[in-house]
Short mmCIF file of C-alpha atoms and ligand atoms in Angstrom, two decimals:
data_model
loop_
_atom_site.label_atom_id
_atom_site.label_comp_id
_atom_site.label_asym_id
_atom_site.label_seq_id
_atom_site.Cartn_x
_atom_site.Cartn_y
_atom_site.Cartn_z
CA MET A 173 -12.77 -22.40 -2.85
CA ASN A 174 -9.80 -23.63 -4.90
CA ASP A 175 -6.75 -25.04 -3.07
CA ARG A 176 -4.37 -22.31 -4.19
CA PHE A 177 -6.65 -19.56 -2.97
CA SER A 178 -7.39 -21.30 0.29
CA GLU A 179 -3.62 -21.57 0.85
CA ARG A 180 -3.19 -17.85 0.12
CA MET A 181 -5.92 -16.92 2.61
CA THR A 182 -4.23 -19.08 5.23
CA THR A 183 -0.86 -17.43 4.52
CA CYS A 184 -2.29 -13.90 4.79
CA LYS A 185 -4.08 -14.71 8.05
CA ALA A 186 -0.97 -16.29 9.55
CA LEU A 187 1.15 -13.25 8.59
CA ILE A 188 -1.33 -10.98 10.36
CA LYS A 189 -1.84 -13.23 13.39
CA ASP A 190 1.92 -13.49 14.05
CA ARG A 191 2.26 -9.72 14.17
CA PHE A 192 -0.92 -9.23 16.18
CA GLN A 193 0.34 -10.89 19.36
CA ASP A 194 2.35 -8.06 20.90
CA LEU A 195 0.61 -4.98 19.56
CA VAL A 196 -0.83 -3.83 22.88
CA PRO A 197 1.82 -2.74 25.40
CA GLN A 198 1.96 -4.51 28.78
CA SER A 199 1.49 -1.15 30.50
CA ASP A 200 -0.47 0.36 33.33
CA PRO A 201 -3.31 0.72 33.92
CA PRO A 202 -4.53 -2.83 33.22
CA GLY A 203 -8.08 -1.39 33.17
CA LEU A 204 -7.23 0.07 29.76
CA TYR A 205 -4.77 -2.40 28.25
CA GLU A 206 -6.43 -5.67 29.32
CA PRO A 207 -9.72 -4.98 27.51
CA MET A 208 -7.74 -3.80 24.46
CA ARG A 209 -5.83 -7.11 24.48
CA TYR A 210 -9.07 -9.02 25.07
CA ALA A 211 -10.69 -7.42 22.01
CA LEU A 212 -7.72 -8.28 19.79
CA SER A 213 -7.00 -11.72 21.22
CA GLN A 214 -9.93 -13.52 19.60
CA PRO A 215 -9.32 -13.30 15.84
CA GLY A 216 -12.20 -12.60 13.51
CA LYS A 217 -12.27 -13.59 9.86
CA GLN A 218 -9.53 -11.04 9.03
CA LEU A 219 -11.18 -10.27 5.70
CA ARG A 220 -10.12 -6.63 5.50
CA PRO A 221 -6.39 -7.09 6.16
CA THR A 222 -6.35 -10.09 3.82
CA LEU A 223 -7.94 -7.97 1.10
CA LEU A 224 -5.49 -5.15 1.76
CA LEU A 225 -2.50 -7.49 1.31
CA LEU A 226 -3.96 -9.12 -1.82
CA CYS A 227 -4.64 -5.67 -3.34
CA ALA A 228 -1.03 -4.59 -2.70
CA GLU A 229 0.09 -7.55 -4.83
CA ALA A 230 -2.65 -7.05 -7.41
CA ALA A 231 -1.33 -3.50 -7.88
CA GLY A 232 2.17 -4.85 -8.57
CA GLY A 233 3.71 -4.49 -5.09
CA ARG A 234 4.62 -6.78 -2.20
CA MET A 235 2.68 -7.69 0.92
CA ASP A 236 5.42 -6.53 3.29
CA GLN A 237 5.06 -2.95 1.97
CA ALA A 238 1.47 -2.99 3.20
CA MET A 239 1.72 -5.07 6.39
CA ASP A 240 1.42 -2.22 8.92
CA ALA A 241 -1.65 -0.88 7.12
CA ALA A 242 -3.15 -4.40 7.18
CA LEU A 243 -2.62 -4.57 10.94
CA ALA A 244 -4.01 -1.05 11.33
CA ILE A 245 -7.20 -1.82 9.43
CA GLU A 246 -7.90 -4.90 11.56
CA VAL A 247 -7.23 -2.97 14.79
CA ILE A 248 -9.50 -0.13 13.65
CA HIS A 249 -12.17 -2.62 12.54
CA THR A 250 -11.98 -4.23 15.99
CA PHE A 251 -12.42 -0.78 17.55
CA THR A 252 -15.61 -0.21 15.49
CA LEU A 253 -16.98 -3.55 16.74
CA VAL A 254 -16.32 -2.65 20.40
CA HIS A 255 -18.18 0.67 20.06
CA ASP A 256 -20.91 -0.81 17.83
CA ASP A 257 -21.61 -3.51 20.44
CA ILE A 258 -22.14 -0.83 23.09
CA MET A 259 -24.51 1.13 20.85
CA ASP A 260 -26.47 -2.00 19.86
CA HIS A 261 -26.48 -3.56 23.36
CA ASP A 262 -25.00 -6.76 21.95
CA GLU A 263 -23.78 -9.40 24.39
CA LEU A 264 -21.76 -11.71 22.18
CA ARG A 265 -18.91 -11.02 19.77
CA ARG A 266 -16.63 -13.60 18.19
CA GLY A 267 -18.24 -16.18 20.44
CA ARG A 268 -17.37 -14.38 23.69
CA PRO A 269 -18.93 -11.69 25.88
CA THR A 270 -18.57 -8.24 24.32
CA VAL A 271 -16.08 -5.90 26.02
CA HIS A 272 -18.82 -3.85 27.72
CA ARG A 273 -20.42 -7.07 29.07
CA ARG A 274 -17.10 -8.45 30.32
CA TRP A 275 -16.21 -5.07 31.93
CA ASP A 276 -18.57 -2.09 31.55
CA GLU A 277 -19.46 0.59 29.01
CA ASN A 278 -16.90 3.14 30.20
CA VAL A 279 -14.12 0.58 29.98
CA ALA A 280 -15.27 -0.46 26.50
CA LEU A 281 -15.43 3.15 25.28
CA LEU A 282 -11.90 3.80 26.43
CA ALA A 283 -10.53 0.49 25.14
CA GLY A 284 -12.10 1.35 21.77
CA ASP A 285 -10.45 4.78 21.80
CA GLY A 286 -7.12 3.11 22.62
CA LEU A 287 -7.53 0.73 19.68
CA LEU A 288 -8.22 3.58 17.26
CA VAL A 289 -5.05 5.37 18.36
CA LEU A 290 -3.10 2.11 18.14
CA GLY A 291 -4.34 1.73 14.57
CA TYR A 292 -3.11 5.20 13.66
CA SER A 293 0.27 4.60 15.30
CA LEU A 294 0.70 1.54 13.06
CA LEU A 295 0.07 3.70 9.99
CA ALA A 296 2.82 6.06 11.13
CA ARG A 297 5.29 3.12 10.76
CA LEU A 298 4.74 2.89 6.99
CA GLU A 299 7.34 4.10 4.50
CA PRO A 300 7.54 7.89 5.22
CA ARG A 301 6.45 9.06 1.76
CA ARG A 302 3.33 6.88 2.01
CA VAL A 303 2.21 8.17 5.41
CA PRO A 304 0.46 11.47 4.41
CA PRO A 305 -1.72 10.00 1.60
CA ILE A 306 -2.56 6.93 3.69
CA LEU A 307 -3.51 9.04 6.73
CA GLN A 308 -5.69 11.15 4.45
CA LEU A 309 -7.36 8.05 2.99
CA PHE A 310 -7.99 6.45 6.40
CA SER A 311 -9.29 9.67 7.96
CA GLN A 312 -11.76 10.33 5.13
CA ALA A 313 -12.99 6.75 5.25
CA ILE A 314 -13.34 6.67 9.03
CA LEU A 315 -15.41 9.84 9.02
CA GLU A 316 -17.65 8.28 6.38
CA ILE A 317 -18.05 5.13 8.52
CA CYS A 318 -19.17 7.42 11.37
CA GLU A 319 -21.72 8.96 8.97
CA GLY A 320 -22.97 5.46 8.12
CA GLN A 321 -23.27 4.57 11.78
CA ALA A 322 -25.15 7.83 12.46
CA LEU A 323 -27.61 6.96 9.68
CA ASP A 324 -27.98 3.42 11.03
CA LYS A 325 -28.87 4.75 14.49
CA GLU A 326 -31.18 7.43 13.09
CA PHE A 327 -33.04 4.82 11.01
CA GLU A 328 -33.79 2.81 14.17
CA THR A 329 -36.14 5.59 15.22
CA ARG A 330 -37.98 5.63 11.88
CA ALA A 331 -40.88 3.35 11.00
CA GLU A 332 -39.54 2.73 7.52
CA ILE A 333 -36.83 3.74 5.10
CA SER A 334 -36.41 3.28 1.35
CA LEU A 335 -34.04 0.72 -0.18
CA GLU A 336 -32.10 3.68 -1.57
CA GLU A 337 -31.56 4.99 1.96
CA TYR A 338 -30.58 1.49 3.10
CA TYR A 339 -27.90 1.21 0.38
CA ARG A 340 -26.53 4.67 1.19
CA MET A 341 -26.22 3.70 4.86
CA ILE A 342 -24.48 0.34 4.27
CA HIS A 343 -22.20 1.86 1.62
CA LYS A 344 -20.85 4.14 4.34
CA LYS A 345 -21.10 1.91 7.41
CA THR A 346 -19.68 -1.30 5.94
CA GLY A 347 -18.68 -0.82 2.31
CA ARG A 348 -16.34 2.06 3.10
CA LEU A 349 -13.97 -0.02 5.26
CA PHE A 350 -13.75 -2.74 2.60
CA ALA A 351 -13.13 -0.06 -0.06
CA LEU A 352 -10.48 1.52 2.17
CA ALA A 353 -8.71 -1.84 2.58
CA CYS A 354 -8.52 -2.25 -1.19
CA GLU A 355 -7.55 1.35 -1.96
CA ALA A 356 -4.87 1.42 0.73
CA GLY A 357 -3.44 -1.91 -0.44
CA ALA A 358 -3.39 -0.69 -4.05
CA LEU A 359 -1.73 2.59 -3.10
CA LEU A 360 0.93 0.90 -0.97
CA GLY A 361 1.56 -1.63 -3.74
CA GLY A 362 2.36 1.28 -6.07
CA GLY A 363 -0.83 1.12 -8.14
CA ASP A 364 -1.75 4.01 -10.44
CA ASP A 365 -4.99 6.02 -10.08
CA VAL A 366 -6.97 3.67 -12.33
CA THR A 367 -5.91 0.63 -10.30
CA VAL A 368 -6.65 2.33 -6.96
CA ALA A 369 -10.10 3.39 -8.20
CA ALA A 370 -10.87 -0.07 -9.67
CA LEU A 371 -9.89 -1.84 -6.46
CA GLY A 372 -11.82 0.72 -4.39
CA GLN A 373 -14.92 -0.09 -6.44
CA TYR A 374 -14.25 -3.83 -6.03
CA GLY A 375 -14.00 -3.33 -2.23
CA ALA A 376 -17.19 -1.29 -2.07
CA MET A 377 -19.10 -4.05 -3.89
CA VAL A 378 -17.58 -6.76 -1.68
CA GLY A 379 -18.69 -4.68 1.32
CA ARG A 380 -22.22 -4.38 -0.03
CA ALA A 381 -22.48 -8.13 -0.59
CA PHE A 382 -20.97 -8.71 2.85
CA GLN A 383 -23.50 -6.50 4.65
CA LEU A 384 -26.44 -8.05 2.78
CA GLN A 385 -25.09 -11.45 3.80
CA ASP A 386 -24.76 -10.19 7.38
CA ASP A 387 -28.41 -9.12 7.34
CA LEU A 388 -29.41 -12.62 6.22
CA LEU A 389 -27.19 -14.30 8.82
CA ASP A 390 -28.73 -12.12 11.54
CA VAL A 391 -31.96 -14.08 11.12
CA LEU A 392 -30.85 -17.35 9.48
CA GLY A 393 -27.45 -17.85 11.13
CA ASP A 394 -26.60 -20.18 13.97
CA GLU A 395 -25.53 -18.27 17.10
CA LYS A 396 -22.64 -20.66 17.80
CA THR A 397 -21.33 -20.40 14.24
CA ILE A 398 -21.71 -16.63 13.77
CA GLY A 399 -20.46 -15.95 17.31
CA LYS A 400 -22.96 -13.14 17.94
CA ASP A 401 -26.58 -12.62 18.88
CA VAL A 402 -29.16 -13.90 16.36
CA GLY A 403 -32.20 -11.67 15.69
CA SER A 404 -30.42 -8.63 17.08
CA ASP A 405 -31.36 -6.44 14.08
CA LEU A 406 -35.06 -7.02 14.73
CA GLU A 407 -34.65 -6.59 18.47
CA GLU A 408 -32.94 -3.21 17.94
CA ASN A 409 -35.37 -2.08 15.22
CA LYS A 410 -32.47 -1.99 12.73
CA LYS A 411 -33.35 -1.29 9.14
CA SER A 412 -31.82 -4.39 7.57
CA PHE A 413 -32.31 -5.22 3.90
CA LEU A 414 -34.92 -7.83 4.84
CA ILE A 415 -37.23 -5.58 6.85
CA THR A 416 -36.78 -2.69 4.41
CA HIS A 417 -37.56 -4.87 1.40
CA ALA A 418 -40.41 -6.67 3.15
CA ARG A 419 -42.15 -3.44 4.17
CA GLY A 420 -41.94 -2.16 0.59
CA ALA A 421 -43.06 -5.40 -1.10
CA ALA A 422 -45.71 -6.73 1.32
CA SER A 423 -49.42 -6.75 0.56
CA PRO A 424 -51.57 -4.79 3.08
CA GLU A 425 -52.46 -8.06 4.81
CA GLN A 426 -48.81 -9.21 4.97
CA LEU A 427 -47.76 -5.79 6.26
CA GLU A 428 -50.28 -6.04 9.06
CA ARG A 429 -48.88 -9.46 10.07
CA LEU A 430 -45.29 -8.19 9.80
CA ASN A 431 -46.02 -5.15 11.97
CA ALA A 432 -47.70 -7.31 14.60
CA LEU A 433 -44.79 -9.80 14.67
CA THR A 434 -42.04 -7.17 14.85
CA ALA A 435 -43.74 -4.84 17.36
CA ALA A 436 -43.47 -6.98 20.51
CA ARG A 437 -40.28 -7.49 22.54
CA PRO A 438 -38.37 -9.67 23.06
CA ILE A 439 -38.17 -11.30 19.65
CA THR A 440 -38.60 -14.87 20.88
CA PRO A 441 -37.26 -17.83 18.82
CA GLN A 442 -40.89 -18.69 17.88
CA ARG A 443 -41.58 -15.15 16.70
CA LEU A 444 -38.26 -15.09 14.81
CA THR A 445 -39.27 -18.29 12.98
CA ALA A 446 -42.61 -16.70 12.01
CA ILE A 447 -40.87 -13.53 10.79
CA ILE A 448 -38.43 -15.57 8.67
CA ALA A 449 -41.37 -17.47 7.13
CA LEU A 450 -43.05 -14.16 6.32
CA PHE A 451 -39.84 -12.72 4.80
CA ASP A 452 -39.77 -15.85 2.64
CA GLU A 453 -43.44 -15.50 1.65
CA ILE A 454 -42.93 -11.82 0.67
CA GLY A 455 -39.83 -12.71 -1.38
CA SER A 456 -37.32 -10.77 0.75
CA LEU A 457 -34.94 -13.72 1.33
CA LEU A 458 -34.76 -14.37 -2.40
CA ALA A 459 -34.33 -10.64 -3.14
CA ALA A 460 -31.41 -10.46 -0.66
CA ARG A 461 -29.72 -13.46 -2.30
CA GLU A 462 -30.18 -11.90 -5.75
CA GLU A 463 -28.72 -8.59 -4.54
CA ILE A 464 -25.71 -10.42 -3.09
CA ALA A 465 -25.15 -12.14 -6.44
CA HIS A 466 -25.45 -8.78 -8.31
CA SER A 467 -22.97 -7.12 -5.96
CA LEU A 468 -20.47 -9.92 -6.39
CA THR A 469 -20.83 -9.73 -10.18
CA ALA A 470 -20.22 -5.96 -9.97
CA ALA A 471 -17.11 -6.63 -7.83
CA GLN A 472 -15.85 -9.09 -10.44
CA SER A 473 -16.44 -6.54 -13.23
CA ALA A 474 -14.55 -3.89 -11.28
CA LEU A 475 -11.40 -6.02 -11.70
CA THR A 476 -11.49 -5.64 -15.52
CA PRO A 477 -8.87 -2.82 -15.75
CA LEU A 478 -6.33 -4.88 -13.78
CA ALA A 479 -3.59 -6.91 -15.44
CA GLU A 480 -4.35 -10.62 -15.54
CA ASN A 481 -2.13 -12.11 -12.85
CA ALA A 482 -2.22 -14.46 -9.86
CA ALA A 483 -3.25 -11.73 -7.38
CA ARG A 484 -6.19 -10.75 -9.59
CA ARG A 485 -7.26 -14.41 -9.64
CA ASP A 486 -7.02 -14.39 -5.82
CA LEU A 487 -9.35 -11.38 -5.64
CA ALA A 488 -11.82 -13.26 -7.85
CA GLY A 489 -11.41 -16.26 -5.50
CA PHE A 490 -12.12 -14.00 -2.54
CA LEU A 491 -15.59 -13.39 -3.97
CA GLU A 492 -16.33 -17.11 -3.66
CA THR A 493 -15.56 -17.01 0.07
CA ILE A 494 -18.00 -14.13 0.51
CA ALA A 495 -20.69 -15.91 -1.55
CA GLY A 496 -20.41 -19.04 0.59
CA ARG A 497 -19.93 -17.53 4.03
CA THR A 498 -21.92 -18.89 6.93
CA PHE A 499 -20.34 -16.81 9.72
C1 LIG B 18 -14.71 5.93 13.94
C2 LIG B 18 -14.42 4.00 12.27
C3 LIG B 18 -15.22 4.68 13.31
C4 LIG B 18 -16.38 4.11 13.66
C5 LIG B 18 -17.25 4.54 14.75
C6 LIG B 18 -19.06 2.19 15.77
C7 LIG B 18 -18.99 2.83 14.44
C8 LIG B 18 -18.65 4.27 14.35
C9 LIG B 18 -19.26 2.14 13.33
C10 LIG B 18 -19.66 0.73 13.31
C11 LIG B 18 -19.48 0.15 11.97
C12 LIG B 18 -19.82 -1.32 11.96
C13 LIG B 18 -19.46 -2.16 13.13
C14 LIG B 18 -20.41 -1.85 10.89
C15 LIG B 18 -20.80 -3.28 10.80
C16 LIG B 18 -19.92 -4.01 9.84
C17 LIG B 18 -19.90 -5.48 10.09
C18 LIG B 18 -21.00 -6.29 9.53
C19 LIG B 18 -18.94 -6.00 10.85
C20 LIG B 18 -18.71 -7.43 11.12
O1 LIG B 18 -17.49 -7.76 10.45
P1 LIG B 18 -16.89 -9.23 10.42
O2 LIG B 18 -18.00 -10.24 10.32
O3 LIG B 18 -16.26 -9.36 11.87
O4 LIG B 18 -15.84 -9.27 9.38
P2 LIG B 18 -15.05 -10.29 12.35
O5 LIG B 18 -15.42 -10.63 13.77
O6 LIG B 18 -14.98 -11.50 11.46
O7 LIG B 18 -13.83 -9.45 12.28
#
């Protein structure tokens, strides 16, 4: 990562963090507001709000015009994590117990609902003429994320899915929020239709690369570094890129070994090591890395219609952070 870009990332994150402190009111009942504060108090990577702010500038505007939308997207993203952790029975998030582990599922459901509403109330603070199109954009995207999550859950009950189905699911579940960040930033920065569409495509490709990377980190990552459970996709019978690719590319003998290794529960560290070795033997780890590289190249190409300026260079720099991420 070059120094200038690293500095810009730090600036964006600091801008967001400063405004994040007092978002949740100190109101009664604490059973609602404490878990909401807990979920927001441990910052994640803040990729989506950073992208949103960079896209506002890339479209010719200023970051301050887009700040409330940047906060909103991070709050709404945090909400999706709280509900996703319930659905996936995950115990760790951002290195700490998930909200439903720290309290219980009912508390986590309600805290998530509160965060979604908080996100929308931040959008209502934008410049009045921007509110209707932004609400429309967010609402469409959020419904599509729900569709992606529904597909993700449905696929858990299926023995196998095609790579086409996998890409459709991650496009909705993960890519859509990244695309929304970029489109909303572009719109708030005053970008024209071509710029909004180009940045939306850039975001979708960043999201695809990000999810593929996430699938790899689920098996190869270090629990302390990624701050969440390792091997959870296999444990939950999730159709990650790796399992989907491996099932399609394995020889009959490899498939038999893969089925035997993935059938038993829990997925012990020894079994996880054997599954990773088999993914490697089948070529699925390499295929995932190649797909990440293709997606990042597609994201870079999507920037072509944009004027050559510093913000566009930052968006190209952002791709390097995704390519090299370890958490
Ligand atoms: C109504 C928007 C809405 C959603 C409800 C729960 C749900 C339906 C969708 C879940 C979508 C989801 C959690 C997708 C996974 C995306 C993903 C890999 C998130 C991890 O993002 P990071 O690594 O997290 O950027 P940090 O902690 O860094 O913020």
